[in-house]
Coordinates of C-alpha atoms in Angstrom, one line a residue:
M1 CA -16.8 -32.4 7.7
K2 CA -14.4 -29.4 7.7
K3 CA -15.8 -26.0 8.4
Y4 CA -14.4 -23.1 6.4
N5 CA -14.5 -19.5 7.3
V6 CA -13.9 -18.1 3.8
M7 CA -15.6 -18.3 0.5
M8 CA -14.9 -21.6 -1.3
V9 CA -13.1 -21.2 -4.7
S10 CA -15.5 -22.6 -7.3
S11 CA -13.3 -22.5 -10.5
Q12 CA -9.7 -22.7 -11.6
K13 CA -9.8 -19.2 -13.1
I14 CA -7.7 -16.5 -11.5
Y15 CA -8.4 -13.5 -13.8
T16 CA -11.7 -12.5 -12.1
P17 CA -12.9 -9.0 -11.6
Q18 CA -12.2 -9.3 -7.9
F19 CA -8.6 -10.3 -8.5
I20 CA -8.1 -7.6 -11.0
F21 CA -9.5 -4.9 -8.7
I22 CA -7.4 -6.1 -5.7
C23 CA -4.2 -6.1 -7.9
L24 CA -4.8 -2.6 -9.1
S25 CA -5.6 -1.5 -5.6
S26 CA -2.3 -2.9 -4.4
L27 CA -0.5 -1.0 -7.2
F28 CA -1.9 2.4 -6.2
F29 CA -1.4 1.6 -2.5
S30 CA 2.3 0.7 -2.9
A31 CA 2.9 3.7 -5.2
S32 CA 1.2 6.0 -2.6
Y33 CA 3.7 5.5 0.3
N34 CA 6.8 4.6 -1.8
M35 CA 6.6 7.7 -4.0
L36 CA 7.8 9.7 -1.0
I37 CA 10.9 7.5 -0.2
P38 CA 13.5 9.1 -2.6
E39 CA 12.8 12.6 -1.5
L40 CA 12.4 12.2 2.3
P41 CA 16.1 12.2 3.2
S42 CA 16.6 15.6 1.6
Y43 CA 13.2 16.8 3.1
L44 CA 14.3 15.8 6.6
S45 CA 17.7 17.5 6.0
N46 CA 15.9 20.7 5.1
L47 CA 13.9 20.5 8.3
G48 CA 17.2 20.2 10.2
G49 CA 17.1 16.5 11.0
V50 CA 20.0 15.2 8.9
E51 CA 21.1 12.9 11.8
Y52 CA 17.7 11.2 11.8
K53 CA 17.8 9.8 8.2
G54 CA 18.0 6.2 9.5
L55 CA 14.6 6.8 11.3
I56 CA 12.8 7.6 8.1
I57 CA 12.3 3.9 7.3
A58 CA 12.9 2.5 10.8
L59 CA 10.0 4.4 12.4
F60 CA 7.7 3.5 9.5
T61 CA 8.5 -0.2 9.9
L62 CA 8.4 -0.1 13.7
T63 CA 4.6 0.7 13.7
A64 CA 4.1 -1.6 10.7
G65 CA 5.6 -4.5 12.6
F66 CA 3.8 -3.5 15.8
S67 CA 0.4 -3.5 14.0
R68 CA 0.9 -6.9 12.3
P69 CA -0.7 -9.0 15.1
F70 CA -3.7 -6.7 15.1
S71 CA -4.0 -6.8 11.4
G72 CA -3.7 -10.5 11.4
K73 CA -6.4 -10.9 14.0
L74 CA -8.7 -8.3 12.4
T75 CA -8.3 -10.0 9.0
D76 CA -9.5 -13.2 10.5
T77 CA -12.4 -11.6 12.4
I78 CA -13.9 -8.4 11.0
G79 CA -12.9 -9.3 7.4
R80 CA -10.2 -8.8 4.7
K81 CA -11.9 -5.8 3.0
S82 CA -12.2 -3.7 6.2
V83 CA -8.5 -4.1 7.0
L84 CA -7.6 -3.2 3.4
I85 CA -9.5 0.1 3.7
I86 CA -8.0 0.9 7.1
G87 CA -4.5 0.6 5.7
A88 CA -5.1 2.8 2.6
L89 CA -7.0 5.4 4.7
V90 CA -3.9 5.8 6.9
C91 CA -1.9 6.7 3.7
V92 CA -4.6 9.3 2.7
V93 CA -4.5 11.0 6.1
S94 CA -0.7 10.9 6.5
G95 CA -0.2 12.6 3.1
L96 CA -2.5 15.4 4.1
F97 CA -0.6 16.0 7.4
Y98 CA 3.0 16.1 6.1
P99 CA 2.6 19.7 4.9
I100 CA 1.1 20.7 8.3
L101 CA 3.5 19.1 10.8
T102 CA 6.7 20.7 9.5
S103 CA 9.0 20.2 12.5
V104 CA 11.5 17.4 12.8
S105 CA 9.5 15.9 15.7
G106 CA 6.2 16.3 13.7
F107 CA 7.7 14.6 10.7
L108 CA 9.1 11.6 12.7
F109 CA 5.7 11.3 14.4
L110 CA 4.0 11.1 11.0
R111 CA 6.5 8.4 9.9
L112 CA 5.3 6.4 12.9
V113 CA 1.6 6.9 12.0
H114 CA 2.2 6.2 8.3
G115 CA 3.7 2.8 9.1
F116 CA 0.4 1.5 10.2
S117 CA -0.7 1.5 6.5
T118 CA 1.7 -1.3 5.5
G119 CA 1.0 -3.1 8.8
F120 CA -2.6 -3.6 7.6
S121 CA -3.1 -3.7 3.9
P122 CA -0.5 -6.3 2.7
T123 CA -1.7 -8.8 5.3
A124 CA -5.3 -8.5 4.1
I125 CA -4.3 -8.5 0.4
A126 CA -2.4 -11.8 0.8
A127 CA -5.3 -13.4 2.7
Y128 CA -7.9 -12.1 0.2
V129 CA -5.9 -13.4 -2.8
S130 CA -5.6 -16.8 -1.2
D131 CA -9.3 -16.9 -0.6
I132 CA -10.3 -16.4 -4.2
I133 CA -7.5 -18.4 -5.9
P134 CA -7.4 -22.2 -6.3
K135 CA -4.4 -23.7 -4.4
K136 CA -2.9 -25.2 -7.6
R137 CA -2.4 -21.7 -9.0
L138 CA -1.6 -19.8 -5.8
G139 CA 2.0 -19.2 -6.6
E140 CA 1.1 -17.8 -10.0
A141 CA -1.5 -15.5 -8.5
M142 CA 0.9 -14.3 -5.8
G143 CA 3.3 -13.6 -8.6
I144 CA 0.7 -11.5 -10.5
Q145 CA -0.4 -9.6 -7.4
G146 CA 3.3 -9.1 -6.5
M147 CA 3.9 -7.8 -10.0
C148 CA 1.2 -5.2 -9.6
F149 CA 2.5 -4.2 -6.1
S150 CA 6.1 -3.9 -7.4
T151 CA 4.9 -1.8 -10.3
G152 CA 3.6 0.6 -7.7
L153 CA 7.0 0.4 -5.9
A154 CA 8.8 1.3 -9.2
L155 CA 6.4 3.9 -10.5
G156 CA 6.1 5.5 -7.0
P157 CA 9.7 6.7 -6.6
A158 CA 10.1 7.7 -10.2
L159 CA 6.8 9.7 -10.1
G160 CA 7.6 11.2 -6.7
S161 CA 11.0 12.4 -7.9
Y162 CA 9.4 13.8 -11.0
I163 CA 6.7 15.7 -9.1
K164 CA 9.3 17.1 -6.7
L165 CA 11.6 18.1 -9.5
Y166 CA 8.9 20.2 -11.2
S167 CA 6.8 21.4 -8.2
N168 CA 7.4 21.1 -4.4
Y169 CA 7.1 18.8 -1.4
N170 CA 3.5 19.7 -0.6
V171 CA 2.3 18.7 -4.1
L172 CA 4.3 15.4 -3.6
F173 CA 2.5 14.7 -0.3
Y174 CA -0.9 15.5 -1.7
S175 CA -0.2 13.3 -4.7
S176 CA 0.6 10.4 -2.3
S177 CA -2.8 10.9 -0.6
M178 CA -4.6 10.8 -4.0
M179 CA -2.9 7.5 -4.9
A180 CA -4.2 6.0 -1.7
L181 CA -7.7 7.3 -2.3
L182 CA -7.7 5.6 -5.7
S183 CA -6.7 2.4 -3.9
I184 CA -9.7 2.7 -1.6
I185 CA -12.1 3.3 -4.5
L186 CA -11.0 0.0 -6.0
I187 CA -11.3 -1.9 -2.7
L188 CA -14.9 -0.8 -2.5
R189 CA -15.6 -2.7 -5.7
V190 CA -14.7 -6.1 -4.3
K191 CA -16.8 -8.5 -2.2
E192 CA -15.8 -9.6 1.3
T193 CA -14.5 -13.2 1.4
L194 CA -14.6 -13.9 5.1
V195 CA -18.0 -15.6 5.6
N196 CA -18.5 -15.5 9.4
K197 CA -17.5 -11.9 9.9
Q198 CA -17.6 -10.6 13.5
Q199 CA -18.7 -7.1 14.5
F200 CA -15.8 -4.9 15.5
T201 CA -15.6 -4.1 19.2
L202 CA -12.8 -2.9 21.4
Q203 CA -12.5 -6.4 22.7
T204 CA -11.4 -7.4 19.1
L205 CA -8.2 -5.4 19.6
K206 CA -7.3 -7.4 22.7
I207 CA -4.2 -9.4 21.7
S208 CA -3.0 -12.5 23.6
K209 CA 0.4 -14.2 23.2
S210 CA -1.2 -16.8 20.9
D211 CA -2.4 -14.0 18.5
I212 CA 1.1 -12.6 17.9
I213 CA 3.1 -15.4 16.2
A214 CA 1.9 -18.4 14.2
K215 CA 4.6 -21.0 14.9
E216 CA 3.8 -22.9 11.7
A217 CA 4.9 -19.8 9.6
L218 CA 8.3 -19.4 11.3
P219 CA 10.3 -21.0 8.5
A220 CA 8.9 -18.5 6.0
A221 CA 9.5 -15.7 8.6
Y222 CA 13.2 -16.5 9.0
V223 CA 13.8 -16.4 5.3
T224 CA 11.8 -13.2 5.0
F225 CA 13.9 -11.5 7.7
S226 CA 17.2 -12.5 6.1
T227 CA 15.9 -11.2 2.7
Y228 CA 14.4 -7.9 3.7
L229 CA 17.1 -6.6 6.0
S230 CA 18.9 -5.6 2.9
F231 CA 15.8 -3.8 1.6
G232 CA 15.8 -1.6 4.6
V233 CA 19.4 -0.7 4.0
I234 CA 18.7 0.0 0.3
L235 CA 15.7 2.3 1.1
T236 CA 18.0 4.3 3.5
L237 CA 21.2 4.5 1.6
I238 CA 20.4 4.3 -2.1
P239 CA 19.3 8.0 -2.4
D240 CA 22.7 9.2 -1.1
W241 CA 24.6 6.5 -3.0
S242 CA 22.8 7.7 -6.2
D243 CA 24.0 11.2 -5.4
H244 CA 27.5 9.9 -4.9
L245 CA 27.4 8.2 -8.3
G246 CA 26.0 11.3 -10.1
I247 CA 22.5 9.9 -10.7
I248 CA 20.0 12.8 -10.8
N249 CA 16.8 10.8 -10.4
K250 CA 17.1 9.0 -7.0
G251 CA 14.4 6.6 -8.1
T252 CA 16.6 5.1 -10.8
F253 CA 17.7 2.1 -8.7
F254 CA 14.1 1.3 -7.8
I255 CA 13.0 1.5 -11.4
A256 CA 15.8 -0.9 -12.5
F257 CA 15.2 -3.5 -9.8
T258 CA 11.4 -3.4 -10.0
I259 CA 11.4 -3.8 -13.8
A260 CA 13.7 -6.8 -13.5
S261 CA 11.5 -8.3 -10.8
L262 CA 8.3 -7.9 -12.9
F263 CA 9.7 -10.2 -15.6
V264 CA 10.4 -13.1 -13.1
R265 CA 7.6 -12.8 -10.5
L266 CA 4.9 -14.5 -12.6
L267 CA 7.3 -17.2 -13.9
A268 CA 8.7 -17.9 -10.4
G269 CA 5.2 -18.2 -8.9
K270 CA 4.2 -20.7 -11.7
I271 CA 7.3 -22.8 -11.3
S272 CA 6.9 -22.9 -7.5
D273 CA 3.4 -24.4 -8.1
V274 CA 5.0 -27.2 -10.0
Y275 CA 8.4 -27.9 -8.4
G276 CA 7.8 -26.6 -4.8
R277 CA 8.5 -23.4 -3.0
K278 CA 11.7 -24.3 -1.2
I279 CA 13.9 -24.9 -4.3
I280 CA 12.8 -21.7 -5.9
I281 CA 13.4 -19.7 -2.8
T282 CA 16.9 -21.2 -2.6
I283 CA 17.7 -20.1 -6.1
G284 CA 16.5 -16.6 -5.3
L285 CA 18.8 -16.4 -2.2
V286 CA 21.8 -17.3 -4.3
I287 CA 21.1 -14.4 -6.7
L288 CA 20.4 -12.1 -3.8
S289 CA 23.7 -12.7 -2.2
I290 CA 25.5 -12.1 -5.4
A291 CA 23.5 -8.9 -6.2
L292 CA 24.4 -7.3 -2.8
L293 CA 28.0 -8.2 -3.1
L294 CA 28.2 -6.5 -6.5
L295 CA 26.3 -3.5 -5.2
G296 CA 29.1 -2.8 -2.8
K297 CA 31.8 -3.8 -5.3
L298 CA 30.8 -2.0 -8.5
E299 CA 31.1 1.7 -7.7
S300 CA 29.7 3.1 -10.9
I301 CA 26.4 4.0 -12.5
N302 CA 26.5 0.9 -14.7
G303 CA 27.6 -1.3 -11.8
M304 CA 24.7 -0.1 -9.7
L305 CA 22.2 -0.8 -12.5
I306 CA 23.6 -4.3 -12.9
A307 CA 23.3 -5.0 -9.2
A308 CA 19.8 -3.4 -9.1
T309 CA 18.8 -5.7 -12.0
L310 CA 20.1 -8.8 -10.2
Y311 CA 18.5 -7.6 -6.9
G312 CA 15.2 -7.3 -8.7
I313 CA 15.4 -10.8 -10.2
A314 CA 16.2 -12.2 -6.7
M315 CA 13.3 -10.4 -5.0
G316 CA 11.0 -11.2 -7.9
I317 CA 11.8 -14.9 -7.3
I318 CA 11.7 -14.9 -3.5
S319 CA 8.8 -12.6 -2.6
P320 CA 5.8 -14.3 -4.3
T321 CA 7.2 -17.7 -3.5
V322 CA 7.6 -17.0 0.2
N323 CA 4.1 -15.5 0.3
A324 CA 2.6 -18.7 -1.2
W325 CA 4.8 -20.8 1.1
T326 CA 3.4 -18.9 4.1
I327 CA -0.2 -19.8 2.9
D328 CA 0.9 -23.4 2.4
L329 CA 2.1 -23.6 6.0
S330 CA -0.9 -21.8 7.6
N331 CA -4.0 -23.0 9.3
P332 CA -6.9 -22.1 7.0
L333 CA -8.9 -20.6 10.0
T334 CA -6.0 -18.4 11.1
K335 CA -4.5 -17.5 7.8
G336 CA -4.3 -13.8 8.7
K337 CA -2.1 -14.6 11.7
S338 CA 0.3 -16.7 9.6
I339 CA 0.6 -13.9 7.0
A340 CA 1.1 -11.4 9.8
T341 CA 3.9 -13.5 11.3
M342 CA 5.7 -13.5 8.0
Y343 CA 5.2 -9.7 7.7
I344 CA 6.4 -9.1 11.2
A345 CA 9.7 -10.6 10.1
L346 CA 9.7 -8.5 7.0
E347 CA 9.2 -5.3 9.0
A348 CA 11.8 -6.3 11.5
G349 CA 14.3 -6.9 8.7
I350 CA 13.5 -3.6 6.9
G351 CA 13.4 -1.6 10.2
L352 CA 16.7 -3.0 11.7
G353 CA 18.4 -2.7 8.3
A354 CA 17.4 0.9 8.0
F355 CA 18.2 1.8 11.6
F356 CA 21.6 0.2 11.9
S357 CA 22.7 1.3 8.4
G358 CA 21.7 4.9 9.1
W359 CA 23.5 4.7 12.5
Y360 CA 26.7 3.3 11.0
Y361 CA 26.6 5.5 7.9
T362 CA 26.5 9.0 9.4
N363 CA 26.8 10.7 6.0
M364 CA 30.2 9.0 5.3
V365 CA 29.6 7.6 1.8
E366 CA 32.8 5.4 1.9
K367 CA 31.0 3.2 4.5
I368 CA 28.1 2.3 2.2
P369 CA 29.9 -0.6 0.3
Q370 CA 30.8 -2.2 3.7
I371 CA 27.1 -2.2 4.7
F372 CA 26.1 -3.9 1.4
F373 CA 28.8 -6.6 2.0
V374 CA 27.3 -7.3 5.4
C375 CA 23.8 -7.6 3.9
S376 CA 25.3 -10.1 1.4
I377 CA 26.6 -12.3 4.3
I378 CA 23.2 -12.2 6.0
A379 CA 21.4 -13.2 2.8
F380 CA 23.9 -16.1 2.6
F381 CA 22.9 -17.2 6.1
G382 CA 19.3 -17.4 4.8
L383 CA 20.6 -19.5 1.9
I384 CA 22.2 -21.9 4.3
Y385 CA 18.9 -22.2 6.2
M386 CA 17.0 -23.0 3.0
L387 CA 19.6 -25.7 2.1
V388 CA 18.9 -27.3 5.4
E389 CA 15.1 -27.0 4.8
N390 CA 15.5 -28.6 1.4
N391 CA 17.0 -31.6 2.9
Q392 CA 14.0 -32.1 5.2
K393 CA 10.8 -33.7 4.3
S394 CA 8.5 -31.2 2.4

């Protein structure tokens, strides 16, 4: 008889209080750290660190990626809920310290620390959702949870730019902390789903080679890397590209792409439950390649909005489906490690995309379309990989 280390799902319902709380918590969490993104390039420039713009995202994702093996192991040992709280708490503390550490070096240090938040919470969120949702509706549930997370990603930048427009950077940073605190309050309302929890000790943090990568999740990790490299580029360059196109609110791109993704996430997740993950991911990669090509080709406000909408549709298709695919591929006893493996690839993609685009860009706006074209080619490589995967036995 199989032994399970998580609560057994007893019904086919997904709209339970626990699921609703975890979805709302993920919304506030994503809004918390993402509301800073549009204003950080100008903030760093004011500090005298204009040449370090590429590090705003790169440093954040560096520690996020570094912490993934730890978050995966802790999720599988001390519990999903504890890891969720750790991630949100890092956001609370970081937001309080940005107004205090006002040197370039202090700011970059905080970006490193802040990255631990996304290294922890998303891993535990995905594991928690998969614990409480029946397998037949996992894609649908991942789509709903992703829709809430993306709502935070959309509202965050828009709200952040609005706050900065009518107040100052310190109010923006404190607002970020408040959002994360709301996320923690919601987490406290849910029950732990890991049955045989272990007590935390320093030994728990000891990571072996086998704890870092779940080989069974590598196919999902490769697709994730080829997809999210472009997201790192967008986070780094879209604020300046928006200035170049004459867009006042630097969160406009993020609003357009997230609204578009909201309408397809639930549908994509449901369809993947019926027709399989691979074919849906393949369709998403086709749209992603086209969106990035258009983003570099259409140098106008309307052109950027069209590309942002297509980009949102692509990410809305790919993201929940890859999350569900990762769960499908995982060992039930080391689910956290598989999810962490996929997220390591995500952070590597975002971090490398941010770093190399910032390094090549150097405030020369005419280079930005070239960078988007390269991202389109990389997404196309991901498409080729999925076409090969589709020809293999599911």
